[in-house]
PDB file of C-alpha atoms and ligand atoms in Angstrom:
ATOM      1  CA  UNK A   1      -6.662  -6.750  13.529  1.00  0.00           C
ATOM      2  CA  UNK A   2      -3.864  -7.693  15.852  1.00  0.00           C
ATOM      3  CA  UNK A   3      -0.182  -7.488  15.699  1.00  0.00           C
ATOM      4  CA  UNK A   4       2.028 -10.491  15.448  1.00  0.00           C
ATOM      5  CA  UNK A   5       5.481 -11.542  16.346  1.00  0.00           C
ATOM      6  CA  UNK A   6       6.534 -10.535  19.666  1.00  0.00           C
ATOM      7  CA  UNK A   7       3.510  -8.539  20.465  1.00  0.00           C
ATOM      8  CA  UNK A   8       0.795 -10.983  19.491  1.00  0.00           C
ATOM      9  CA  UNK A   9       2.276 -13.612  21.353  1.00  0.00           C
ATOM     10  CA  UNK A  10       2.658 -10.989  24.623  1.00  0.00           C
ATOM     11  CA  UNK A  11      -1.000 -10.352  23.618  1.00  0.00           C
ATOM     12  CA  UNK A  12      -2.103 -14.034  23.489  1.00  0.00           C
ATOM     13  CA  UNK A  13      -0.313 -14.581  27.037  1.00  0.00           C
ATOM     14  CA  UNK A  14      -2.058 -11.577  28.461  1.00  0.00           C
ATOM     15  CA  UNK A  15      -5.292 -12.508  27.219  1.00  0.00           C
ATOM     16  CA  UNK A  16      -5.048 -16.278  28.267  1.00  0.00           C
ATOM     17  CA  UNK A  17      -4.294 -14.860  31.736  1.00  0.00           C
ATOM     18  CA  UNK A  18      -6.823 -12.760  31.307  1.00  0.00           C
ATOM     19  CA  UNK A  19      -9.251 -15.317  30.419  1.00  0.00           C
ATOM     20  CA  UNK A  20      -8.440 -17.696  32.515  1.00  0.00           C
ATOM     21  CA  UNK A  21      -8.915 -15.120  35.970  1.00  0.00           C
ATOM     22  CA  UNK A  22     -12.466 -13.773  33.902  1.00  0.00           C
ATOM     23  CA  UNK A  23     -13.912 -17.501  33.492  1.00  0.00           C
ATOM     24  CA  UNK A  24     -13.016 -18.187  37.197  1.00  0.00           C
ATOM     25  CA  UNK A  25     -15.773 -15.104  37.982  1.00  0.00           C
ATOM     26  CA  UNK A  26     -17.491 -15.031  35.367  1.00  0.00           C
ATOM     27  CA  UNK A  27     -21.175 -14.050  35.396  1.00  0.00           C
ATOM     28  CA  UNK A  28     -23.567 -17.031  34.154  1.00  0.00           C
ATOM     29  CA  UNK A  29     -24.930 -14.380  31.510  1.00  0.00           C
ATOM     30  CA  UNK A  30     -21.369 -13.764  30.511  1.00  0.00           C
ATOM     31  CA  UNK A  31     -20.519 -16.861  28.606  1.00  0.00           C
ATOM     32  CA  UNK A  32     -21.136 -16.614  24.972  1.00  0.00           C
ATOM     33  CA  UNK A  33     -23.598 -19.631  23.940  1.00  0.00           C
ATOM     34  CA  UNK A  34     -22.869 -22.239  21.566  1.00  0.00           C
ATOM     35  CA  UNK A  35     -25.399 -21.453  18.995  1.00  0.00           C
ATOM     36  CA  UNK A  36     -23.188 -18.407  18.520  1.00  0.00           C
ATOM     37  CA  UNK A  37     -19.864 -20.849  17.960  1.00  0.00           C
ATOM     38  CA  UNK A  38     -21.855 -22.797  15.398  1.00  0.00           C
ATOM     39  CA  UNK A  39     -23.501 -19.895  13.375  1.00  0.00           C
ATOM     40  CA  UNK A  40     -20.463 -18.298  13.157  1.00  0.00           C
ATOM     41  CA  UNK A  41     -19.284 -21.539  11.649  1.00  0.00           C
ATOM     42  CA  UNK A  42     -22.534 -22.144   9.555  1.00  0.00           C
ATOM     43  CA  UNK A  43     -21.389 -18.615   7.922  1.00  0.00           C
ATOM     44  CA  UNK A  44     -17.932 -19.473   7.696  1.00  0.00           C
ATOM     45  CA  UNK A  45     -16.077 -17.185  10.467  1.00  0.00           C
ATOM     46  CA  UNK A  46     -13.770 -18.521  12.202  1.00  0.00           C
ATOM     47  CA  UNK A  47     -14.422 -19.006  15.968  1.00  0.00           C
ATOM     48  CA  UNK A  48     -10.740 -19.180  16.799  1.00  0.00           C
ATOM     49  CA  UNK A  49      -9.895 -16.551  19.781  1.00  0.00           C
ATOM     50  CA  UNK A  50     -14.146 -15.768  19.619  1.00  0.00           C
ATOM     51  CA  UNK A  51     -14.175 -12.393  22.422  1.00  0.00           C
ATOM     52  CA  UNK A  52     -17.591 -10.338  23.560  1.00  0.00           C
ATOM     53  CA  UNK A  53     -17.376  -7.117  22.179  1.00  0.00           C
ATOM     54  CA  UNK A  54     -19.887  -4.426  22.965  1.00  0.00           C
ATOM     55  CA  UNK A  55     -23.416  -5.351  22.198  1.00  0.00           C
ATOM     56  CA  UNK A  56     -21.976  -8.732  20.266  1.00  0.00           C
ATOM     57  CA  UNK A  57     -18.792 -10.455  19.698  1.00  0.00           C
ATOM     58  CA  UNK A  58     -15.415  -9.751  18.162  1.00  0.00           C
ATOM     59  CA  UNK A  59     -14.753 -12.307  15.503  1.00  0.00           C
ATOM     60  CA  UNK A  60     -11.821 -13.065  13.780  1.00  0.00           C
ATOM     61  CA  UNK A  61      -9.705 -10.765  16.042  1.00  0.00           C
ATOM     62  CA  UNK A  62     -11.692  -7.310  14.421  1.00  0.00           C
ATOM     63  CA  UNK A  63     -15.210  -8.160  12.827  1.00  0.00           C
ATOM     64  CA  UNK A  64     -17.714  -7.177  15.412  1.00  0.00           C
ATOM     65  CA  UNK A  65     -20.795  -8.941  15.177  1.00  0.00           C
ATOM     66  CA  UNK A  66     -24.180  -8.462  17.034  1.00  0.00           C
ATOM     67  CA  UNK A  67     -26.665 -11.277  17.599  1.00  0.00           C
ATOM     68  CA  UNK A  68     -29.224  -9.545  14.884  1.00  0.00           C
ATOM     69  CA  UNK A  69     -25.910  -9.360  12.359  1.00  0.00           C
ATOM     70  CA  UNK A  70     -25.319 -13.180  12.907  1.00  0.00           C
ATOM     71  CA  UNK A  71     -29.467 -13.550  12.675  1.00  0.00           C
ATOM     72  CA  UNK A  72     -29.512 -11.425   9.084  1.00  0.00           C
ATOM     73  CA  UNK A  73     -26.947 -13.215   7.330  1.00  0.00           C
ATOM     74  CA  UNK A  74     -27.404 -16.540   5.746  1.00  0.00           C
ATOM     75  CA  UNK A  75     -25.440 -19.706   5.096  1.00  0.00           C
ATOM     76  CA  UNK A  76     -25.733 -21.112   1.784  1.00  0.00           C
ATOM     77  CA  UNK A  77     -23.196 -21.064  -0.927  1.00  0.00           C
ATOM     78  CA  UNK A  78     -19.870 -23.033  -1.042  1.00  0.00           C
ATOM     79  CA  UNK A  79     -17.094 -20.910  -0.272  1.00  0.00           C
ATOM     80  CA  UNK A  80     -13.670 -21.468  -2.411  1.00  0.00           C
ATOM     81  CA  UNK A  81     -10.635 -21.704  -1.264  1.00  0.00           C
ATOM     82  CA  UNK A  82      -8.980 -18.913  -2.941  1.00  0.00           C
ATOM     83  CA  UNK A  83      -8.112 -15.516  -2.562  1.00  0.00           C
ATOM     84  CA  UNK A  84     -10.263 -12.305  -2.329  1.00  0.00           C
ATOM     85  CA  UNK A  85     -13.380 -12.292  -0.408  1.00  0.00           C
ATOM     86  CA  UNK A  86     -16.376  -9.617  -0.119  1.00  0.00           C
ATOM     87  CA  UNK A  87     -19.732  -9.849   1.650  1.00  0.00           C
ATOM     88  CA  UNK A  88     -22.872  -9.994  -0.007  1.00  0.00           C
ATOM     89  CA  UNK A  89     -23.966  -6.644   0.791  1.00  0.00           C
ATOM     90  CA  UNK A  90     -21.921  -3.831  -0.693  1.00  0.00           C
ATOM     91  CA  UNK A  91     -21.663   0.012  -0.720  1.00  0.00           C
ATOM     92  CA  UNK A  92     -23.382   1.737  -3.818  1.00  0.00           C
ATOM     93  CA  UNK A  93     -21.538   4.110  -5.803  1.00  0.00           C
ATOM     94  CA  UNK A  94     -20.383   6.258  -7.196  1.00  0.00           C
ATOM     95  CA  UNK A  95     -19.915   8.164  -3.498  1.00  0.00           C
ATOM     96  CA  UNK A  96     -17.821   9.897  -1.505  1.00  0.00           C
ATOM     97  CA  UNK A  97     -17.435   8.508   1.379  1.00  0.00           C
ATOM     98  CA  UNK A  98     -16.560  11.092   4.823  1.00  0.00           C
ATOM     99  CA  UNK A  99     -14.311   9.917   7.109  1.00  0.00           C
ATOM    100  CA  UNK A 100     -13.841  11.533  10.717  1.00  0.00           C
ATOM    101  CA  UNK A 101     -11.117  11.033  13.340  1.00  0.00           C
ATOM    102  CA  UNK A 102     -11.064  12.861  16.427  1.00  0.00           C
ATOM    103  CA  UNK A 103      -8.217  14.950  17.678  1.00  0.00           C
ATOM    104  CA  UNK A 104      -7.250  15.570  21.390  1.00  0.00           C
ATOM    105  CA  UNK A 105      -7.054  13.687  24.315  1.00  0.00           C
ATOM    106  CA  UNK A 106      -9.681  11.723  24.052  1.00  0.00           C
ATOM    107  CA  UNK A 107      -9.046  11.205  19.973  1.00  0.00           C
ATOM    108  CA  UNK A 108      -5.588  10.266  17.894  1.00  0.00           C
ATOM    109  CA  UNK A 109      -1.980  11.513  17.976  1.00  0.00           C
ATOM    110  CA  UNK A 110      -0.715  12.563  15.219  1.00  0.00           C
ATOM    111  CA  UNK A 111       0.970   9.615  14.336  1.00  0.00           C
ATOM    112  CA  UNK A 112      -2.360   7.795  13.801  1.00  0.00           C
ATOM    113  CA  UNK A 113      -4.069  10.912  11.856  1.00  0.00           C
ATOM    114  CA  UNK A 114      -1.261  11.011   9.493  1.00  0.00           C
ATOM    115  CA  UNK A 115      -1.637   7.163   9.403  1.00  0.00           C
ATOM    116  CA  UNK A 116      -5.559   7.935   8.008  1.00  0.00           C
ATOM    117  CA  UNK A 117      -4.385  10.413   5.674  1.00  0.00           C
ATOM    118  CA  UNK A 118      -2.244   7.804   4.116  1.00  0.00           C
ATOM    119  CA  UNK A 119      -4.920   4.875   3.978  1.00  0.00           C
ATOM    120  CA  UNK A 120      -7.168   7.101   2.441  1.00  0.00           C
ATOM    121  CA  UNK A 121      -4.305   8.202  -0.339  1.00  0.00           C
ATOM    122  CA  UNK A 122      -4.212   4.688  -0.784  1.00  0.00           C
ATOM    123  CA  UNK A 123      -7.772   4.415  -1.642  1.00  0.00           C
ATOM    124  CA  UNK A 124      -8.105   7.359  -3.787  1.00  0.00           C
ATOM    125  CA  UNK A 125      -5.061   6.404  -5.635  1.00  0.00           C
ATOM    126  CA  UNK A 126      -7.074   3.404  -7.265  1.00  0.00           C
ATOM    127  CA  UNK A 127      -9.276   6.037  -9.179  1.00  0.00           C
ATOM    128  CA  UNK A 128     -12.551   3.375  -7.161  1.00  0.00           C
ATOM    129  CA  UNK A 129     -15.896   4.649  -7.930  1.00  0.00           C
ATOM    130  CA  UNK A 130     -16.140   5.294  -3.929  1.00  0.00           C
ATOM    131  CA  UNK A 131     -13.680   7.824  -2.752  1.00  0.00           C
ATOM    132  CA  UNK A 132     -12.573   8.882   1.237  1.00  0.00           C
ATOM    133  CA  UNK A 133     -12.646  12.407   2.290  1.00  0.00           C
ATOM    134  CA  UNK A 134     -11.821  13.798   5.937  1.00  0.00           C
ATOM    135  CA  UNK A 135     -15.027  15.696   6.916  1.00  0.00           C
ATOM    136  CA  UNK A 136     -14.587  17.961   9.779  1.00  0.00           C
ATOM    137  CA  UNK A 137     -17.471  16.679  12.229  1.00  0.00           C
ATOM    138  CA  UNK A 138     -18.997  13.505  12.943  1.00  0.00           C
ATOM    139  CA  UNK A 139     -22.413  14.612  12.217  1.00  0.00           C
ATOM    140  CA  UNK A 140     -21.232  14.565   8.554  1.00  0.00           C
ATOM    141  CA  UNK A 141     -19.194  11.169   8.218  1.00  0.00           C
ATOM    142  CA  UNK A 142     -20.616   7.970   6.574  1.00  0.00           C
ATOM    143  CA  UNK A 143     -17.438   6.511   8.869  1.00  0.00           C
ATOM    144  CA  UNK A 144     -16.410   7.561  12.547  1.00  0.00           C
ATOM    145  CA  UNK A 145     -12.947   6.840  14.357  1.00  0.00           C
ATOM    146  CA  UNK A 146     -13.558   5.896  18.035  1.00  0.00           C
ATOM    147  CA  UNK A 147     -11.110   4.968  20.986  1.00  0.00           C
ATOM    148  CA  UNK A 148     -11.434   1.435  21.687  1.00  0.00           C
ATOM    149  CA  UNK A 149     -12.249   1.178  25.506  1.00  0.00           C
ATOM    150  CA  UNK A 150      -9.501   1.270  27.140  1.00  0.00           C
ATOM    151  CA  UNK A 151      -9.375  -2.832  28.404  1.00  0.00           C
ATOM    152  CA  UNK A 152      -9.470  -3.709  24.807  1.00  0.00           C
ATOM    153  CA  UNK A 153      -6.874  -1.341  23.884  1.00  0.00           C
ATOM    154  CA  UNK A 154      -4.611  -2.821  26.668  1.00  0.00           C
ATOM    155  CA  UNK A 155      -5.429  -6.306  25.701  1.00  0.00           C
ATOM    156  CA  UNK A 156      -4.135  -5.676  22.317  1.00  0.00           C
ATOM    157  CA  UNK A 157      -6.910  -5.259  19.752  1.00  0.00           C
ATOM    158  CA  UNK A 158      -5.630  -2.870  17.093  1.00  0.00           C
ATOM    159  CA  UNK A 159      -9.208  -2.124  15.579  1.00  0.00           C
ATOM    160  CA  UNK A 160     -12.703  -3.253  14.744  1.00  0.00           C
ATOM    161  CA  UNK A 161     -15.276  -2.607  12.181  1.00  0.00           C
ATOM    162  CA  UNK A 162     -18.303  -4.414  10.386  1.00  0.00           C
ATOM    163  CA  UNK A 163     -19.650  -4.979   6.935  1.00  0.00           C
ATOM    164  CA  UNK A 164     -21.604  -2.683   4.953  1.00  0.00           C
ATOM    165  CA  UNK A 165     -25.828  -2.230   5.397  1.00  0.00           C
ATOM    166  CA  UNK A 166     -28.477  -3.900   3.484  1.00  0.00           C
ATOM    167  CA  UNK A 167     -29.271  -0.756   2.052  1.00  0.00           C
ATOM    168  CA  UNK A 168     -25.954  -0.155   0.594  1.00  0.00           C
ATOM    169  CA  UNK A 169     -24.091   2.106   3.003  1.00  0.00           C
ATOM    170  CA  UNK A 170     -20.462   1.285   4.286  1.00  0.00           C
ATOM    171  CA  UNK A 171     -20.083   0.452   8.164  1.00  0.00           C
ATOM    172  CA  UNK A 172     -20.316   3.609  10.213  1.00  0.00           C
ATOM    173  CA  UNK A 173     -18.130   2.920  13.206  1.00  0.00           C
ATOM    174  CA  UNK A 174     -14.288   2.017  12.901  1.00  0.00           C
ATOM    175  CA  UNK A 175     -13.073   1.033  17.066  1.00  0.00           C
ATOM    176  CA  UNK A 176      -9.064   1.882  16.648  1.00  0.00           C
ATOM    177  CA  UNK A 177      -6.835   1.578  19.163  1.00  0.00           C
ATOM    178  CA  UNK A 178      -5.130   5.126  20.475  1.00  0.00           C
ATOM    179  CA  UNK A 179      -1.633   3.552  21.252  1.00  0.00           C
ATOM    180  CA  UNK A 180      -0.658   2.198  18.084  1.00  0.00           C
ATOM    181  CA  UNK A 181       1.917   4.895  17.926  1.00  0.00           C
ATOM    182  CA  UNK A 182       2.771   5.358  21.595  1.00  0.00           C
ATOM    183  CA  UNK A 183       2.731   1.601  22.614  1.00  0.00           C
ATOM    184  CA  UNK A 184       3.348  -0.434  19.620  1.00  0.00           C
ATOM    185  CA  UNK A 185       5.774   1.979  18.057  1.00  0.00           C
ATOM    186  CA  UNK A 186       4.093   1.713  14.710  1.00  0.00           C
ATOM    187  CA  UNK A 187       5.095   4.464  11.811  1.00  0.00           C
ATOM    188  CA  UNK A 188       2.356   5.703   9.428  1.00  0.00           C
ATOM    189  CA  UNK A 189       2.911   3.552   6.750  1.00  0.00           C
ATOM    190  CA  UNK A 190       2.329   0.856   9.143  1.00  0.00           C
ATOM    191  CA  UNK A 191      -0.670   2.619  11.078  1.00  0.00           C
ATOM    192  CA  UNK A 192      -2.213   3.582   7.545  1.00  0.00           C
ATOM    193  CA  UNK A 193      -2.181  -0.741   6.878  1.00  0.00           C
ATOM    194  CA  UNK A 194      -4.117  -1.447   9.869  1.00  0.00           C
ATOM    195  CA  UNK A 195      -6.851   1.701   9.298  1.00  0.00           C
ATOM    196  CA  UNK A 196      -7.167   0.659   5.690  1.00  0.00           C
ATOM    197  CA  UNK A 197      -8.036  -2.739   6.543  1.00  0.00           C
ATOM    198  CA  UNK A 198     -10.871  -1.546   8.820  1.00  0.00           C
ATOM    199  CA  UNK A 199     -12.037   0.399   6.051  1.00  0.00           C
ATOM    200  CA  UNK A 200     -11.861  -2.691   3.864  1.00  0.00           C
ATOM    201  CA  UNK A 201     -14.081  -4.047   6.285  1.00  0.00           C
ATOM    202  CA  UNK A 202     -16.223  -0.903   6.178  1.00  0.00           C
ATOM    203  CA  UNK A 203     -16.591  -1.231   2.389  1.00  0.00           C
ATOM    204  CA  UNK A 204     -17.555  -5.307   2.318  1.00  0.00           C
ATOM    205  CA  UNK A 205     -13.936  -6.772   2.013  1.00  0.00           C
ATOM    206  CA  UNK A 206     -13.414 -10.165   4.497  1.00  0.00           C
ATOM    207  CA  UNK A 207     -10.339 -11.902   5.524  1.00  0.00           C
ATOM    208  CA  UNK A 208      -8.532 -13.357   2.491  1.00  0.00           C
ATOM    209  CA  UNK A 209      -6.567 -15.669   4.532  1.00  0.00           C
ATOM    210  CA  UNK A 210     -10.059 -16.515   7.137  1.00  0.00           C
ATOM    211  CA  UNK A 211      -9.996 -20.688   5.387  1.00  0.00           C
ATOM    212  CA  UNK A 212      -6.666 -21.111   7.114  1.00  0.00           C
ATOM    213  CA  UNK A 213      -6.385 -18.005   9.574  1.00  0.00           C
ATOM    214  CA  UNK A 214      -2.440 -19.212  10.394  1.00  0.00           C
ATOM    215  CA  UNK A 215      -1.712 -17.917   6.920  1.00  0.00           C
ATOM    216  CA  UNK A 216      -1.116 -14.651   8.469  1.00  0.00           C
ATOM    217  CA  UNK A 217      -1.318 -14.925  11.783  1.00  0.00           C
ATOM    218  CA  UNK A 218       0.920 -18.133  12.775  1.00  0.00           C
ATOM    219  CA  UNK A 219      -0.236 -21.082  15.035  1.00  0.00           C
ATOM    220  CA  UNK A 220      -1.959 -24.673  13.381  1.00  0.00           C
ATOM    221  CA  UNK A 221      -3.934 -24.089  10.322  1.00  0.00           C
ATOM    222  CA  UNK A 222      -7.444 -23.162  10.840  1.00  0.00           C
ATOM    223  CA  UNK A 223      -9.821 -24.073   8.162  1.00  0.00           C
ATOM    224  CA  UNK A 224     -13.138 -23.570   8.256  1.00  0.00           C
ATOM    225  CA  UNK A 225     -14.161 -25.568   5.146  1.00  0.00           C
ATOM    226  CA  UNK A 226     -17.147 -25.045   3.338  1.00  0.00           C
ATOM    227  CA  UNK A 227     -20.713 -23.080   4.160  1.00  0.00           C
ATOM    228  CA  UNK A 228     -21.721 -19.840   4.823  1.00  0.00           C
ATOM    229  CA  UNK A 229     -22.523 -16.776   2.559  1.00  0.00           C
ATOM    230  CA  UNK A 230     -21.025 -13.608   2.580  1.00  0.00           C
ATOM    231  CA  UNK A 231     -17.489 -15.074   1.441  1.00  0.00           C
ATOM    232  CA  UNK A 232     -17.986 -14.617  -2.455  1.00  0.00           C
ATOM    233  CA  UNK A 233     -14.726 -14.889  -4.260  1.00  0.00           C
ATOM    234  CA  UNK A 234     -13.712 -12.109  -6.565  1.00  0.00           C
ATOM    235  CA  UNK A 235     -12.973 -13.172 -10.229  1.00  0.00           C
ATOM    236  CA  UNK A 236      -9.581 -12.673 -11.019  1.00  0.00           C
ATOM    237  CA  UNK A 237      -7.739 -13.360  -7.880  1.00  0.00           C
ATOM    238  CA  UNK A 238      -5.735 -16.193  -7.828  1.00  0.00           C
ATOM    239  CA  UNK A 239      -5.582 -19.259  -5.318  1.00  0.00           C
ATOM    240  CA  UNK A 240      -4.309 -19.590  -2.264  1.00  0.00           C
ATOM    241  CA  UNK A 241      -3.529 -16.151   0.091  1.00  0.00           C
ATOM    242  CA  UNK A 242      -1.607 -13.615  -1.441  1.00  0.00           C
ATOM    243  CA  UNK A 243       1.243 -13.121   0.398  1.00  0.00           C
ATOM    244  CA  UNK A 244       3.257 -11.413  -2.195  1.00  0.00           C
ATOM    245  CA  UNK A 245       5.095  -8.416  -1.185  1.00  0.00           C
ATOM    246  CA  UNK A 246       3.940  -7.995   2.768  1.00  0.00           C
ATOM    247  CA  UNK A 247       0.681  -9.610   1.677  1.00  0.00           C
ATOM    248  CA  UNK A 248      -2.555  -8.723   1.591  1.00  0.00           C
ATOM    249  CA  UNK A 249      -3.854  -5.351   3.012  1.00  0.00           C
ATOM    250  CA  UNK A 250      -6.683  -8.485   4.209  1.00  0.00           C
ATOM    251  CA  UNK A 251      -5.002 -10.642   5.669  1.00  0.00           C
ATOM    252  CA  UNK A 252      -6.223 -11.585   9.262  1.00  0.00           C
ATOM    253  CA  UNK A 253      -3.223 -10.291  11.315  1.00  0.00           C
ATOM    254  CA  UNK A 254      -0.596  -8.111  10.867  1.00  0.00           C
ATOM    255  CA  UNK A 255       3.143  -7.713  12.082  1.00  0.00           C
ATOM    256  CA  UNK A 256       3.045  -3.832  12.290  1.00  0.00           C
ATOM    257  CA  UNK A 257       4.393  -3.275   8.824  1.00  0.00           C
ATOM    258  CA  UNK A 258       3.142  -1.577   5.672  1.00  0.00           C
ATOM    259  CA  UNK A 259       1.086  -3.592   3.541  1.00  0.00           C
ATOM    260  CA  UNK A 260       0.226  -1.114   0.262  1.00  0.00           C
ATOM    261  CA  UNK A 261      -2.433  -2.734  -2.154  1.00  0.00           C
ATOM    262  CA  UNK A 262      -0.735  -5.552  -3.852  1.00  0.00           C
ATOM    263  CA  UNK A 263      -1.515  -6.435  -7.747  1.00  0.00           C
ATOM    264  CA  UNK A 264      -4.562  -8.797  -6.435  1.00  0.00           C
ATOM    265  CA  UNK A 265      -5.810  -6.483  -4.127  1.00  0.00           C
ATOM    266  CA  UNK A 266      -5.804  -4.122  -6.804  1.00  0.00           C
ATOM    267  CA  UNK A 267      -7.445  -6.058  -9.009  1.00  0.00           C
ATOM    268  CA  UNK A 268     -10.302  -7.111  -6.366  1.00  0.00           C
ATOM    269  CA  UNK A 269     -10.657  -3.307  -5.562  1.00  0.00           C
ATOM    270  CA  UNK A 270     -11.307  -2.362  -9.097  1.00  0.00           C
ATOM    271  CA  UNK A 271     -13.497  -5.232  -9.341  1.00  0.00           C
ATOM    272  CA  UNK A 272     -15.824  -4.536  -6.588  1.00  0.00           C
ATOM    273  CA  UNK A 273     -15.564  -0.323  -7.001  1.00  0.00           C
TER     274      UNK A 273
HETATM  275 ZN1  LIG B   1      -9.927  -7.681   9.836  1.00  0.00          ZN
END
């Protein structure tokens, strides 16, 4: 998830510098191959702004993606162009789900740990069949806050996380950046947004606005029609994005502020949990 306004376009600048020194050096094994930019369409991601990332790729500015992800999921049903989203695979509850975010200098401030404490009051709140809990190691957690490296951090990615496993467990890795508070200036409320989305992530929720990704995060629309599983609409949320309020806690980009769980969102939480 990335910040917009002033900030997304100082990221977008950086990064287009950026990418325009890496290409000039870039290593031939460096370039990410087209098959990836049409399977990612085939399954209905965008491929707008389309970064490596680890092991794979970072898609749609926070979905990380390896090449045996993009291999395991298949294209198939139509996708409709309404609101909530979830993957095919989903966590199984009733659980309790343990949560742990480092401390120190190599961890959070305490701007972004209060930040998890209130994304995960947020969740509870909905009385969901899967519930958060701070666990005190991260031998114990089902989910683990890391530092993004420190390039990403400083080329403005907020967070990352996947979708949940075939056999039913939520995505075990949440990449946040450490300078949400000391760089961006975010509060909690607005820290907690960007954490819960990862965890929507985490817990099989997609994009609601990733048919026309300008929704939320300005620039031409983006739509990337029809095909692709693993974008099943929820039953009861409406058409279009929903941008009431501050929108979506989904929506694809963010400008910094709090986002609580609007009516739909409620509705598709309930729905899935
Ligand atoms: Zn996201």
């Amino acid at each position: 998830m990335r910040r917009l306004s002033s900030i997304l376009m100082l990221t977008v600048l950086v990064s287009s510098l950026f990418f325009a020194c890496e290409n000039e050096n870039v290593a031939p094994g460096d370039q990410i191959p087209e098959e990836v930019y049409s399977r990612l369409t085939q399954l209905g991601f965008s491929t707008d702004g389309l970064t490596r990332f680890e092991d794979g790729y970072l898609v749609e500015n926070d979905i990380y993606l390896t090449d045996s992800d993009l291999q395991r999921m298949s294209p198939g049903k139509d996708i409709p162009a309404v609101e909530q989203y979830s993957t095919d695979n989903l966590v199984n509850g009733p659980r309790v789900i343990g949560v742990y975010m480092p401390t120190g200098r190599k961890g959070f401030s305490s701007g972004e740990q209060a930040g998890l404490d209130e994304a995960i009051s947020r969740y509870n709140a909905q009385n969901l069949t899967l519930t958060f809990q701070r666990v005190s190691s991260s031998g114990s957690a089902d989910i683990v806050f890391k530092r993004l490296n420190r390039r990403d951090e400083q080329r403005g990615v907020l967070g990352s996380a996947g979708f949940p496993t075939g056999s039913g467990d939520p995505y075990g890795t949440i990449n946040l950046s450490g300078i949400l508070e000391s760089t961006y200036g975010l509060g909690t409320a607005g820290i907690a947004t960007i954490i819960a989305h990862e965890m929507g992530h985490c817990i099989g929720f997609r994009h609601t606005d990733y048919f026309d990704r300008s929704i939320s995060c300005g620039g031409s629309p983006y739509n990337e029609g029809d095909g692709g599983v693993g974008a099943n609409h929820i039953p009861g949320t409406p058409t279009g994005a929903d941008t009431s309020g501050n929108g979506s806690w989904m929506l694809s980009c963010t400008d910094g502020s709090s986002r609580p769980f609007t009516n739909h969102d409620k509705t598709a939480l309930d729905y899935l949990y």
